[in-house]
Structure formats: structure tokens, C-alpha cells
């Protein structure tokens, strides 16, 4: 088991709903998503820093193009240096967090090799090698440096994706960066539902699921809704250690 990747019991065969949508509609949505991601790559290459409103609008467009409605509720996210933490279910979680607050994403090193999304992540992400325990202090230090510089850093502290019906505990290491930098933590809760409000596991990207398989399941699904709840900011200064800060910021799915 990887240091950064605790095992989750969720697997495609036992947890994920099979898609039953139209293939033609799915193909149209898939093309739209690819076009938008390519546009995002082009924009990030053309400008060193894009306006936050533009990034939020682009991120919402990616999710909507995949056929998923977006509902964002709760408080406005904090400004300046901010550690954004959320439960992790799907690849859709990344643009959903960007729709709330554009941030540098803490991402596994393997994402660099992903088609289309990899080059975009390489422009903004902080990459980690989850198989090297010795890399942990340096990773925390890089996050703290970004926070001190007034940047937002987005992290999925569960360390693995879950199906949405179950969730993991927040691993505490990254919370040390917020303590070291003296910056607040912004918890965000993500849920996926059908249009009638029932929980849906169709967007889950779990176990040995292939990325393209997961993407196709989403774009062919019908009437999915992503609910994003921005919870009150947790001030790191009020906590004596990273364990207590992680527990205070933990959100369930």
C-alpha cells in the first residue's frame, strides 16, 4: 500500500452504477469536454495567470459539458492563502473545486502522463510521489510555501477516491502545511445525485477503473447533479496540532 494511497473498499464492480445513456449523446458530450480542456491548456500557455472568474467559469463549463448540473451552496471561499480540502469521489471533483476557488492542485505524479489533462495539470499542480515516504516533508514544505505566498492549494486528504456512499478519514500530513503557514482551511463537501435527489455512484472513479471508462460512464449518464457545499472556514491558529485540525476540517460524503 502506498504512503499516499490508502486502500478504499470501493470497486467498480461492487459500488458503481452501470451507465445506460445514449451513445450519440455521450459522444457529443465527450467531444465538448475534450475541446474545453484543450482550450484550457491553450489559455494557460498563453497567459501566466488567468483571472479567477474566467477559471471558475471554465471549470463549470467542463462539468456542464459532461452532462452534469452544478449546484454550489454555502459560504463564499476565503481569500489569500487557503488550504482547500474535500472528499474525493470522481475526476469531476477537480473542476468542481476550481469552480469554487481556483487553486493549485496537489496531484499524484502519474497524472503528468494522462492524455489531454496531463499537460494542463503540469502548468499549475504541485506533484507528489506517493511511494516515497522521504518525500513527505518536502511536499508539506512546498504546500506551506505556496500558502504563505497567498495562493490557494486544493487537496483531497482521504488519499483515495471513494464511491460516494462511503468515505474515508482525512489524512493529517497536509494539514501541517496550514499550521506552518498560519493559513485557514476551507472544507468543501462534494456529493453526486440524480435529478430526483437520490445518491448516485455513476461519477465515481474508484479501484482499477480506467479513466476513459469513468469519463464515458459520466457523459452517457442521465440527469446527474453535482452538489458542492462550501463549509465554514476553519482557522488553523485555533488548533494545537495537525491531527485535531484534520478532524475539525473533515467532511463526509
Tab-separated table of C-alpha atoms in Angstrom, residues 50-233:
chain	number	residue	atom	x	y	z
A	50	UNK	CA	-5.714	33.767	-15.707
A	51	UNK	CA	-8.455	35.762	-13.931
A	52	UNK	CA	-10.184	33.767	-11.223
A	53	UNK	CA	-13.626	34.445	-12.670
A	54	UNK	CA	-12.502	33.053	-16.023
A	55	UNK	CA	-11.104	29.890	-14.411
A	56	UNK	CA	-14.285	29.360	-12.383
A	57	UNK	CA	-16.443	29.777	-15.483
A	58	UNK	CA	-14.264	27.403	-17.481
A	59	UNK	CA	-14.372	24.772	-14.721
A	60	UNK	CA	-18.176	24.951	-14.523
A	61	UNK	CA	-18.339	24.626	-18.307
A	62	UNK	CA	-16.260	21.425	-18.246
A	63	UNK	CA	-18.631	19.831	-15.735
A	64	UNK	CA	-21.744	21.009	-17.554
A	65	UNK	CA	-20.385	19.844	-20.910
A	66	UNK	CA	-20.117	16.348	-19.438
A	67	UNK	CA	-23.870	16.464	-18.792
A	68	UNK	CA	-23.700	17.187	-15.050
A	69	UNK	CA	-25.597	20.074	-13.452
A	70	UNK	CA	-23.703	22.029	-10.782
A	71	UNK	CA	-25.144	23.305	-7.501
A	72	UNK	CA	-22.779	25.279	-5.282
A	73	UNK	CA	-24.060	26.293	-1.852
A	74	UNK	CA	-22.639	27.654	1.386
A	75	UNK	CA	-20.301	30.478	2.260
A	76	UNK	CA	-18.010	32.268	-0.161
A	77	UNK	CA	-14.489	30.764	-0.024
A	78	UNK	CA	-11.773	32.680	1.791
A	79	UNK	CA	-9.266	34.923	0.033
A	80	UNK	CA	-5.466	34.785	0.100
A	81	UNK	CA	-3.558	31.735	1.264
A	82	UNK	CA	-6.037	28.925	1.788
A	83	UNK	CA	-5.877	25.133	2.083
A	84	UNK	CA	-8.977	23.806	0.300
A	85	UNK	CA	-9.856	20.239	1.349
A	86	UNK	CA	-12.627	17.980	0.090
A	87	UNK	CA	-13.832	14.405	-0.002
A	88	UNK	CA	-12.809	12.592	-3.184
A	89	UNK	CA	-15.176	10.647	-5.447
A	90	UNK	CA	-14.509	11.451	-9.086
A	91	UNK	CA	-12.218	13.127	-11.609
A	92	UNK	CA	-15.034	15.690	-11.756
A	93	UNK	CA	-14.044	16.819	-8.248
A	94	UNK	CA	-11.077	18.722	-9.698
A	95	UNK	CA	-13.038	21.140	-11.922
A	96	UNK	CA	-15.716	21.394	-9.241
A	97	UNK	CA	-13.169	22.703	-6.727
A	98	UNK	CA	-11.814	25.084	-9.364
A	99	UNK	CA	-15.366	26.378	-9.813
A	100	UNK	CA	-15.406	27.235	-6.091
A	101	UNK	CA	-11.894	28.674	-5.754
A	102	UNK	CA	-9.143	28.386	-8.388
A	103	UNK	CA	-6.206	26.710	-6.674
A	104	UNK	CA	-3.021	24.771	-7.196
A	105	UNK	CA	-3.974	21.120	-7.010
A	106	UNK	CA	-1.905	18.608	-5.063
A	107	UNK	CA	-1.777	15.726	-7.542
A	108	UNK	CA	-0.125	12.351	-7.861
A	109	UNK	CA	2.894	12.275	-10.148
A	110	UNK	CA	1.207	9.833	-12.549
A	111	UNK	CA	-1.276	12.486	-13.679
A	112	UNK	CA	1.505	14.099	-15.716
A	113	UNK	CA	1.150	11.152	-18.128
A	114	UNK	CA	-2.622	11.419	-18.557
A	115	UNK	CA	-3.760	12.304	-22.082
A	116	UNK	CA	-5.062	15.867	-22.515
A	117	UNK	CA	-5.431	16.595	-18.773
A	118	UNK	CA	-1.758	15.902	-18.001
A	119	UNK	CA	-0.328	18.973	-19.764
A	120	UNK	CA	-2.905	21.202	-18.083
A	121	UNK	CA	-2.085	19.806	-14.637
A	122	UNK	CA	1.628	20.285	-15.282
A	123	UNK	CA	1.054	24.044	-15.556
A	124	UNK	CA	-0.451	24.509	-12.116
A	125	UNK	CA	-0.289	21.384	-9.935
A	126	UNK	CA	2.017	20.506	-7.062
A	127	UNK	CA	3.034	16.905	-7.749
A	128	UNK	CA	3.761	14.267	-5.141
A	129	UNK	CA	5.456	10.880	-5.250
A	130	UNK	CA	3.169	8.815	-3.065
A	131	UNK	CA	5.518	5.842	-2.905
A	132	UNK	CA	8.353	7.784	-1.241
A	133	UNK	CA	7.888	8.446	2.455
A	134	UNK	CA	11.028	10.599	2.447
A	135	UNK	CA	9.319	12.999	0.026
A	136	UNK	CA	6.592	13.843	2.555
A	137	UNK	CA	8.377	16.682	4.449
A	138	UNK	CA	9.415	18.365	1.185
A	139	UNK	CA	5.855	18.119	-0.141
A	140	UNK	CA	4.448	19.697	3.028
A	141	UNK	CA	7.083	22.431	2.791
A	142	UNK	CA	6.111	23.227	-0.823
A	143	UNK	CA	2.450	23.475	0.133
A	144	UNK	CA	3.293	25.774	3.046
A	145	UNK	CA	5.407	27.965	0.763
A	146	UNK	CA	2.521	28.339	-1.687
A	147	UNK	CA	0.133	29.183	1.159
A	148	UNK	CA	2.485	31.843	2.535
A	149	UNK	CA	2.645	33.365	-0.953
A	150	UNK	CA	-1.113	33.913	-0.788
A	151	UNK	CA	-2.054	31.024	-3.062
A	152	UNK	CA	-4.855	28.530	-2.593
A	153	UNK	CA	-3.875	24.847	-2.616
A	154	UNK	CA	-6.543	22.166	-3.135
A	155	UNK	CA	-6.078	18.723	-1.587
A	156	UNK	CA	-8.101	15.529	-1.266
A	157	UNK	CA	-6.867	14.331	2.153
A	158	UNK	CA	-8.658	10.973	2.036
A	159	UNK	CA	-5.778	9.886	-0.201
A	160	UNK	CA	-8.039	7.785	-2.417
A	161	UNK	CA	-11.345	8.026	-4.234
A	162	UNK	CA	-14.457	6.577	-2.628
A	163	UNK	CA	-17.796	5.728	-4.253
A	164	UNK	CA	-19.802	8.454	-2.507
A	165	UNK	CA	-21.876	6.174	-0.332
A	166	UNK	CA	-18.843	5.658	1.898
A	167	UNK	CA	-15.930	7.956	2.660
A	168	UNK	CA	-12.501	7.834	4.287
A	169	UNK	CA	-10.853	9.789	7.083
A	170	UNK	CA	-8.743	12.833	6.310
A	171	UNK	CA	-5.035	12.040	6.493
A	172	UNK	CA	-3.364	14.663	8.587
A	173	UNK	CA	0.014	15.304	6.928
A	174	UNK	CA	-1.095	18.109	4.589
A	175	UNK	CA	-2.701	19.994	7.469
A	176	UNK	CA	0.775	20.614	8.857
A	177	UNK	CA	1.306	22.990	5.924
A	178	UNK	CA	-1.644	25.141	7.047
A	179	UNK	CA	-0.282	25.200	10.605
A	180	UNK	CA	3.230	26.101	9.402
A	181	UNK	CA	1.930	28.868	7.137
A	182	UNK	CA	-0.673	30.128	9.606
A	183	UNK	CA	-3.403	29.967	6.972
A	184	UNK	CA	-7.027	28.811	7.268
A	185	UNK	CA	-8.559	25.623	5.906
A	186	UNK	CA	-11.612	25.638	3.635
A	187	UNK	CA	-13.591	22.368	3.812
A	188	UNK	CA	-15.787	21.504	0.822
A	189	UNK	CA	-18.273	18.627	0.677
A	190	UNK	CA	-18.987	17.043	-2.723
A	191	UNK	CA	-21.971	14.813	-3.488
A	192	UNK	CA	-23.377	13.372	-6.702
A	193	UNK	CA	-27.086	12.777	-7.112
A	194	UNK	CA	-29.709	12.035	-9.715
A	195	UNK	CA	-32.216	14.731	-10.648
A	196	UNK	CA	-34.731	13.329	-8.118
A	197	UNK	CA	-32.198	13.686	-5.276
A	198	UNK	CA	-31.115	10.053	-4.923
A	199	UNK	CA	-27.370	9.458	-4.353
A	200	UNK	CA	-25.517	8.330	-7.485
A	201	UNK	CA	-22.243	6.455	-7.776
A	202	UNK	CA	-22.070	6.773	-11.577
A	203	UNK	CA	-19.377	9.514	-11.420
A	204	UNK	CA	-17.160	7.514	-9.033
A	205	UNK	CA	-13.632	6.810	-10.260
A	206	UNK	CA	-12.542	4.014	-7.943
A	207	UNK	CA	-10.383	0.925	-7.716
A	208	UNK	CA	-8.971	-0.276	-11.031
A	209	UNK	CA	-11.444	1.800	-13.043
A	210	UNK	CA	-9.889	3.215	-16.224
A	211	UNK	CA	-10.138	6.983	-16.684
A	212	UNK	CA	-11.757	6.732	-20.107
A	213	UNK	CA	-14.283	4.205	-18.779
A	214	UNK	CA	-15.217	6.564	-15.965
A	215	UNK	CA	-15.473	9.558	-18.300
A	216	UNK	CA	-17.691	7.603	-20.702
A	217	UNK	CA	-19.949	6.496	-17.841
A	218	UNK	CA	-20.450	10.133	-16.848
A	219	UNK	CA	-21.080	11.560	-20.315
A	220	UNK	CA	-23.620	8.832	-21.111
A	221	UNK	CA	-25.435	9.142	-17.776
A	222	UNK	CA	-28.757	10.921	-17.488
A	223	UNK	CA	-29.539	13.938	-15.324
A	224	UNK	CA	-26.624	13.827	-12.904
A	225	UNK	CA	-26.249	16.644	-10.387
A	226	UNK	CA	-23.046	17.639	-8.581
A	227	UNK	CA	-23.715	19.246	-5.203
A	228	UNK	CA	-20.814	21.280	-3.821
A	229	UNK	CA	-21.224	22.622	-0.283
A	230	UNK	CA	-18.686	25.215	0.880
A	231	UNK	CA	-18.437	24.802	4.645
A	232	UNK	CA	-17.269	27.477	7.129
A	233	UNK	CA	-13.549	28.240	7.129
